């Protein structure tokens, strides 16, 4: 039988995160919204962020295995707060190395989840090479998962849109958002998920303030700015591939 292209049946969301905390800061709102709509939301963490993003734990004298266990617990709790499934590949960080074996593991997750939407890092980040490495592998795996002849379980993938979530220092990463997502109704869940990441407590207020700023921009782009008070919270994204549509809106 000739394989057919698999069409997403459940509107699944796949988030490919370099480290254990990235998906929370950058896409927690999108994940919580998807879960509230009844979509399957899956987070794929390529590493625990054990070497480069766990400074507090290292200073407290924890061993590498203890830090991995700590970050696994934190990220698992955060994913649960958002309503998402989470899987860890434990591929190591600082550096996160791009290998055919790791790409193949990501391909298999694509085929298993069959996502309608994919979220991942930007392709440029001069402060953290793990982030663009994760993005490059996410994109390569997406293409391979579409190939009928690629040897992996499941049907060939369709063409799920890919959105890059906001990096920590957007100006240095040439990040120019063209999608602003309203996460007001689920921000409490995102904040709860952030507070699961005690190893990076210094990020909690930063990403709360960022959500407020993106919320202001969202309202401004949604219609006339009448100077009315509002508490909109937002997340910013860049859509990689063109939207296909029969109506311009």
mmCIF file of C-alpha atoms in Angstrom:
data_model
loop_
_atom_site.group_PDB
_atom_site.id
_atom_site.type_symbol
_atom_site.label_atom_id
_atom_site.label_comp_id
_atom_site.label_asym_id
_atom_site.label_seq_id
_atom_site.Cartn_x
_atom_site.Cartn_y
_atom_site.Cartn_z
ATOM 1 C CA UNK A 1 0.000 0.000 0.000
ATOM 2 C CA UNK A 2 1.263 3.467 -0.887
ATOM 3 C CA UNK A 3 1.671 5.613 2.258
ATOM 4 C CA UNK A 4 -0.592 8.627 2.510
ATOM 5 C CA UNK A 5 0.209 11.959 4.076
ATOM 6 C CA UNK A 6 -1.051 12.033 7.647
ATOM 7 C CA UNK A 7 -3.494 14.791 8.458
ATOM 8 C CA UNK A 8 -3.623 16.088 12.052
ATOM 9 C CA UNK A 9 -6.787 14.735 13.618
ATOM 10 C CA UNK A 10 -6.729 16.275 17.076
ATOM 11 C CA UNK A 11 -5.087 19.637 16.522
ATOM 12 C CA UNK A 12 -2.074 18.583 18.561
ATOM 13 C CA UNK A 13 0.519 21.140 19.640
ATOM 14 C CA UNK A 14 4.196 20.127 19.702
ATOM 15 C CA UNK A 15 6.713 22.332 21.489
ATOM 16 C CA UNK A 16 10.400 21.553 20.966
ATOM 17 C CA UNK A 17 12.407 23.059 23.801
ATOM 18 C CA UNK A 18 16.197 23.034 24.129
ATOM 19 C CA UNK A 19 16.145 23.111 27.935
ATOM 20 C CA UNK A 20 13.756 22.264 30.736
ATOM 21 C CA UNK A 21 12.548 25.832 31.324
ATOM 22 C CA UNK A 22 12.404 27.309 27.830
ATOM 23 C CA UNK A 23 8.896 26.117 26.988
ATOM 24 C CA UNK A 24 7.474 27.734 30.113
ATOM 25 C CA UNK A 25 8.904 31.235 29.720
ATOM 26 C CA UNK A 26 8.334 31.486 25.997
ATOM 27 C CA UNK A 27 5.252 29.397 25.170
ATOM 28 C CA UNK A 28 3.465 28.620 28.438
ATOM 29 C CA UNK A 29 0.435 30.645 27.419
ATOM 30 C CA UNK A 30 0.084 28.934 24.047
ATOM 31 C CA UNK A 31 0.372 25.537 25.718
ATOM 32 C CA UNK A 32 -2.255 26.340 28.347
ATOM 33 C CA UNK A 33 -4.661 27.698 25.713
ATOM 34 C CA UNK A 34 -4.277 24.556 23.611
ATOM 35 C CA UNK A 35 -4.866 22.320 26.622
ATOM 36 C CA UNK A 36 -7.984 24.282 27.630
ATOM 37 C CA UNK A 37 -9.385 23.771 24.128
ATOM 38 C CA UNK A 38 -8.932 20.031 24.575
ATOM 39 C CA UNK A 39 -5.931 19.749 22.264
ATOM 40 C CA UNK A 40 -3.124 17.337 22.957
ATOM 41 C CA UNK A 41 -0.171 19.516 23.990
ATOM 42 C CA UNK A 42 3.227 17.827 24.037
ATOM 43 C CA UNK A 43 6.527 19.325 25.145
ATOM 44 C CA UNK A 44 9.733 17.707 23.934
ATOM 45 C CA UNK A 45 12.699 18.800 26.079
ATOM 46 C CA UNK A 46 15.966 17.991 24.385
ATOM 47 C CA UNK A 47 17.934 18.534 27.603
ATOM 48 C CA UNK A 48 17.386 19.345 31.263
ATOM 49 C CA UNK A 49 19.427 22.544 31.037
ATOM 50 C CA UNK A 50 21.613 20.950 33.670
ATOM 51 C CA UNK A 51 24.936 22.588 32.832
ATOM 52 C CA UNK A 52 24.109 26.029 31.526
ATOM 53 C CA UNK A 53 20.771 26.956 33.082
ATOM 54 C CA UNK A 54 21.004 25.602 36.623
ATOM 55 C CA UNK A 55 23.536 27.940 38.223
ATOM 56 C CA UNK A 56 21.681 28.098 41.540
ATOM 57 C CA UNK A 57 21.803 24.320 41.927
ATOM 58 C CA UNK A 58 25.514 24.168 41.105
ATOM 59 C CA UNK A 59 26.248 26.873 43.674
ATOM 60 C CA UNK A 60 24.320 24.869 46.251
ATOM 61 C CA UNK A 61 26.719 21.979 45.668
ATOM 62 C CA UNK A 62 24.404 19.540 43.899
ATOM 63 C CA UNK A 63 25.882 16.825 41.690
ATOM 64 C CA UNK A 64 25.097 16.509 37.991
ATOM 65 C CA UNK A 65 22.679 13.631 38.493
ATOM 66 C CA UNK A 66 20.931 15.521 41.282
ATOM 67 C CA UNK A 67 20.578 18.605 39.092
ATOM 68 C CA UNK A 68 19.082 16.571 36.263
ATOM 69 C CA UNK A 69 16.581 15.045 38.669
ATOM 70 C CA UNK A 70 15.726 18.478 40.057
ATOM 71 C CA UNK A 71 15.166 20.003 36.628
ATOM 72 C CA UNK A 72 13.126 16.994 35.497
ATOM 73 C CA UNK A 73 10.829 17.416 38.495
ATOM 74 C CA UNK A 74 10.498 21.174 37.970
ATOM 75 C CA UNK A 75 9.717 20.848 34.267
ATOM 76 C CA UNK A 76 7.295 17.972 34.823
ATOM 77 C CA UNK A 77 5.411 20.018 37.418
ATOM 78 C CA UNK A 78 5.377 23.032 35.105
ATOM 79 C CA UNK A 79 4.028 20.994 32.198
ATOM 80 C CA UNK A 80 1.308 19.585 34.445
ATOM 81 C CA UNK A 81 0.338 23.108 35.520
ATOM 82 C CA UNK A 82 -0.114 23.978 31.843
ATOM 83 C CA UNK A 83 -1.964 20.775 30.986
ATOM 84 C CA UNK A 84 0.765 19.305 28.791
ATOM 85 C CA UNK A 85 2.519 15.993 28.359
ATOM 86 C CA UNK A 86 6.304 16.192 28.556
ATOM 87 C CA UNK A 87 9.134 13.985 27.304
ATOM 88 C CA UNK A 88 12.857 14.379 27.963
ATOM 89 C CA UNK A 89 15.544 13.205 25.545
ATOM 90 C CA UNK A 90 18.443 13.960 27.925
ATOM 91 C CA UNK A 91 20.680 14.959 25.010
ATOM 92 C CA UNK A 92 22.911 17.224 27.107
ATOM 93 C CA UNK A 93 23.352 20.985 27.028
ATOM 94 C CA UNK A 94 26.146 23.532 26.760
ATOM 95 C CA UNK A 95 26.610 22.357 24.127
ATOM 96 C CA UNK A 96 23.506 20.721 22.725
ATOM 97 C CA UNK A 97 25.072 18.766 19.878
ATOM 98 C CA UNK A 98 23.286 18.238 16.583
ATOM 99 C CA UNK A 99 23.509 14.565 15.626
ATOM 100 C CA UNK A 100 21.665 12.326 13.147
ATOM 101 C CA UNK A 101 20.589 10.159 16.075
ATOM 102 C CA UNK A 102 18.964 13.070 17.897
ATOM 103 C CA UNK A 103 17.249 14.297 14.740
ATOM 104 C CA UNK A 104 15.895 10.790 14.189
ATOM 105 C CA UNK A 105 14.446 10.751 17.712
ATOM 106 C CA UNK A 106 12.695 14.044 16.987
ATOM 107 C CA UNK A 107 11.340 12.659 13.693
ATOM 108 C CA UNK A 108 9.751 9.803 15.608
ATOM 109 C CA UNK A 109 8.057 12.233 17.974
ATOM 110 C CA UNK A 110 6.673 14.170 14.992
ATOM 111 C CA UNK A 111 5.242 10.970 13.525
ATOM 112 C CA UNK A 112 3.792 9.945 16.883
ATOM 113 C CA UNK A 113 2.205 13.295 17.778
ATOM 114 C CA UNK A 114 1.227 14.341 14.236
ATOM 115 C CA UNK A 115 1.085 18.018 15.275
ATOM 116 C CA UNK A 116 -1.139 20.677 13.783
ATOM 117 C CA UNK A 117 1.216 23.375 15.117
ATOM 118 C CA UNK A 118 4.900 23.364 16.091
ATOM 119 C CA UNK A 119 6.593 25.864 18.406
ATOM 120 C CA UNK A 120 10.355 26.135 18.840
ATOM 121 C CA UNK A 121 13.301 28.495 19.199
ATOM 122 C CA UNK A 122 14.579 31.134 16.807
ATOM 123 C CA UNK A 123 17.376 30.303 14.379
ATOM 124 C CA UNK A 124 19.529 33.127 15.743
ATOM 125 C CA UNK A 125 20.660 33.571 19.340
ATOM 126 C CA UNK A 126 24.196 34.847 19.936
ATOM 127 C CA UNK A 127 23.812 34.287 23.682
ATOM 128 C CA UNK A 128 22.902 30.617 23.603
ATOM 129 C CA UNK A 129 23.909 28.275 20.808
ATOM 130 C CA UNK A 130 21.703 25.499 22.167
ATOM 131 C CA UNK A 131 18.582 27.428 21.129
ATOM 132 C CA UNK A 132 19.296 27.707 17.392
ATOM 133 C CA UNK A 133 20.672 24.152 17.446
ATOM 134 C CA UNK A 134 17.306 22.963 18.756
ATOM 135 C CA UNK A 135 15.496 24.998 16.091
ATOM 136 C CA UNK A 136 17.641 23.619 13.270
ATOM 137 C CA UNK A 137 17.004 20.056 14.404
ATOM 138 C CA UNK A 138 13.295 20.730 14.838
ATOM 139 C CA UNK A 139 13.065 22.000 11.261
ATOM 140 C CA UNK A 140 15.197 19.235 9.792
ATOM 141 C CA UNK A 141 13.172 16.597 11.605
ATOM 142 C CA UNK A 142 9.932 18.141 10.336
ATOM 143 C CA UNK A 143 11.107 17.796 6.740
ATOM 144 C CA UNK A 144 12.311 14.223 7.262
ATOM 145 C CA UNK A 145 9.044 13.283 8.958
ATOM 146 C CA UNK A 146 7.249 14.399 5.783
ATOM 147 C CA UNK A 147 9.291 12.053 3.577
ATOM 148 C CA UNK A 148 7.425 8.904 2.578
ATOM 149 C CA UNK A 149 10.670 6.978 2.345
ATOM 150 C CA UNK A 150 12.040 7.950 5.764
ATOM 151 C CA UNK A 151 12.306 4.874 7.965
ATOM 152 C CA UNK A 152 10.282 5.742 11.058
ATOM 153 C CA UNK A 153 6.978 4.433 12.426
ATOM 154 C CA UNK A 154 3.781 6.200 11.464
ATOM 155 C CA UNK A 155 2.489 7.966 8.389
ATOM 156 C CA UNK A 156 4.379 10.786 6.647
ATOM 157 C CA UNK A 157 3.744 14.153 8.269
ATOM 158 C CA UNK A 158 1.705 16.881 6.612
ATOM 159 C CA UNK A 159 2.934 20.477 6.743
ATOM 160 C CA UNK A 160 2.277 21.846 10.235
ATOM 161 C CA UNK A 161 3.046 25.561 10.580
ATOM 162 C CA UNK A 162 6.083 26.447 12.672
ATOM 163 C CA UNK A 163 6.191 29.412 15.033
ATOM 164 C CA UNK A 164 9.376 30.674 16.682
ATOM 165 C CA UNK A 165 8.772 31.799 20.246
ATOM 166 C CA UNK A 166 10.402 34.862 21.732
ATOM 167 C CA UNK A 167 14.070 34.634 22.765
ATOM 168 C CA UNK A 168 15.324 36.152 26.001
ATOM 169 C CA UNK A 169 17.028 39.080 24.252
ATOM 170 C CA UNK A 170 14.902 39.580 21.125
ATOM 171 C CA UNK A 171 16.705 42.619 19.735
ATOM 172 C CA UNK A 172 19.973 40.684 19.512
ATOM 173 C CA UNK A 173 18.257 37.742 17.837
ATOM 174 C CA UNK A 174 16.631 39.741 15.017
ATOM 175 C CA UNK A 175 13.241 38.748 16.433
ATOM 176 C CA UNK A 176 10.440 40.704 14.765
ATOM 177 C CA UNK A 177 7.112 39.212 15.883
ATOM 178 C CA UNK A 178 4.310 38.940 13.365
ATOM 179 C CA UNK A 179 1.917 37.042 15.634
ATOM 180 C CA UNK A 180 0.719 38.290 19.036
ATOM 181 C CA UNK A 181 -1.181 35.729 21.073
ATOM 182 C CA UNK A 182 -3.683 36.773 23.753
ATOM 183 C CA UNK A 183 -2.936 34.649 26.838
ATOM 184 C CA UNK A 184 -4.888 36.753 29.336
ATOM 185 C CA UNK A 185 -7.302 33.994 30.326
ATOM 186 C CA UNK A 186 -4.514 31.504 31.065
ATOM 187 C CA UNK A 187 -1.787 33.745 32.407
ATOM 188 C CA UNK A 188 -2.404 32.549 35.958
ATOM 189 C CA UNK A 189 -1.558 29.042 34.764
ATOM 190 C CA UNK A 190 1.585 30.301 33.084
ATOM 191 C CA UNK A 191 2.668 32.102 36.235
ATOM 192 C CA UNK A 192 2.009 28.972 38.289
ATOM 193 C CA UNK A 193 4.132 26.983 35.828
ATOM 194 C CA UNK A 194 6.920 29.560 36.035
ATOM 195 C CA UNK A 195 6.894 29.283 39.804
ATOM 196 C CA UNK A 196 7.569 25.548 39.455
ATOM 197 C CA UNK A 197 11.022 26.483 38.116
ATOM 198 C CA UNK A 198 12.714 27.431 41.368
ATOM 199 C CA UNK A 199 16.140 26.948 39.771
ATOM 200 C CA UNK A 200 15.437 30.038 37.647
ATOM 201 C CA UNK A 201 13.413 32.192 40.028
ATOM 202 C CA UNK A 202 15.083 35.321 38.640
ATOM 203 C CA UNK A 203 13.039 34.836 35.444
ATOM 204 C CA UNK A 204 9.559 34.885 36.995
ATOM 205 C CA UNK A 205 9.032 38.634 37.096
ATOM 206 C CA UNK A 206 10.911 39.241 33.848
ATOM 207 C CA UNK A 207 8.471 37.098 31.881
ATOM 208 C CA UNK A 208 5.477 38.480 33.738
ATOM 209 C CA UNK A 209 6.528 42.003 32.712
ATOM 210 C CA UNK A 210 7.178 40.838 29.143
ATOM 211 C CA UNK A 211 3.656 39.395 28.941
ATOM 212 C CA UNK A 212 2.265 42.773 30.005
ATOM 213 C CA UNK A 213 4.239 44.605 27.312
ATOM 214 C CA UNK A 214 3.236 42.142 24.600
ATOM 215 C CA UNK A 215 -0.356 42.492 25.811
ATOM 216 C CA UNK A 216 -0.229 46.255 25.287
ATOM 217 C CA UNK A 217 1.111 45.713 21.762
ATOM 218 C CA UNK A 218 -1.586 43.126 21.083
ATOM 219 C CA UNK A 219 -4.361 45.542 22.007
ATOM 220 C CA UNK A 220 -2.800 48.311 19.953
ATOM 221 C CA UNK A 221 -2.667 46.086 16.889
ATOM 222 C CA UNK A 222 -6.205 44.798 17.428
ATOM 223 C CA UNK A 223 -7.878 48.163 16.976
ATOM 224 C CA UNK A 224 -7.888 51.852 17.889
ATOM 225 C CA UNK A 225 -5.969 52.720 21.028
ATOM 226 C CA UNK A 226 -8.527 54.609 23.090
ATOM 227 C CA UNK A 227 -6.365 54.852 26.160
ATOM 228 C CA UNK A 228 -8.627 52.498 28.089
ATOM 229 C CA UNK A 229 -7.193 50.540 30.989
ATOM 230 C CA UNK A 230 -6.776 46.841 30.292
ATOM 231 C CA UNK A 231 -4.887 43.895 31.682
ATOM 232 C CA UNK A 232 -4.167 41.996 28.490
ATOM 233 C CA UNK A 233 -1.264 39.554 28.620
ATOM 234 C CA UNK A 234 0.448 38.332 25.479
ATOM 235 C CA UNK A 235 3.117 36.163 23.889
ATOM 236 C CA UNK A 236 4.974 37.012 20.688
ATOM 237 C CA UNK A 237 5.804 34.661 17.828
ATOM 238 C CA UNK A 238 7.277 34.651 14.331
ATOM 239 C CA UNK A 239 5.582 32.415 11.773
ATOM 240 C CA UNK A 240 8.193 30.741 9.588
ATOM 241 C CA UNK A 241 6.201 29.422 6.628
ATOM 242 C CA UNK A 242 3.501 31.369 4.740
ATOM 243 C CA UNK A 243 -0.093 31.068 5.858
ATOM 244 C CA UNK A 244 -2.289 29.512 3.210
ATOM 245 C CA UNK A 245 -5.725 31.055 2.946
ATOM 246 C CA UNK A 246 -8.575 31.861 0.586
ATOM 247 C CA UNK A 247 -9.461 35.061 2.427
ATOM 248 C CA UNK A 248 -7.284 37.988 3.399
ATOM 249 C CA UNK A 249 -8.118 39.308 6.832
#
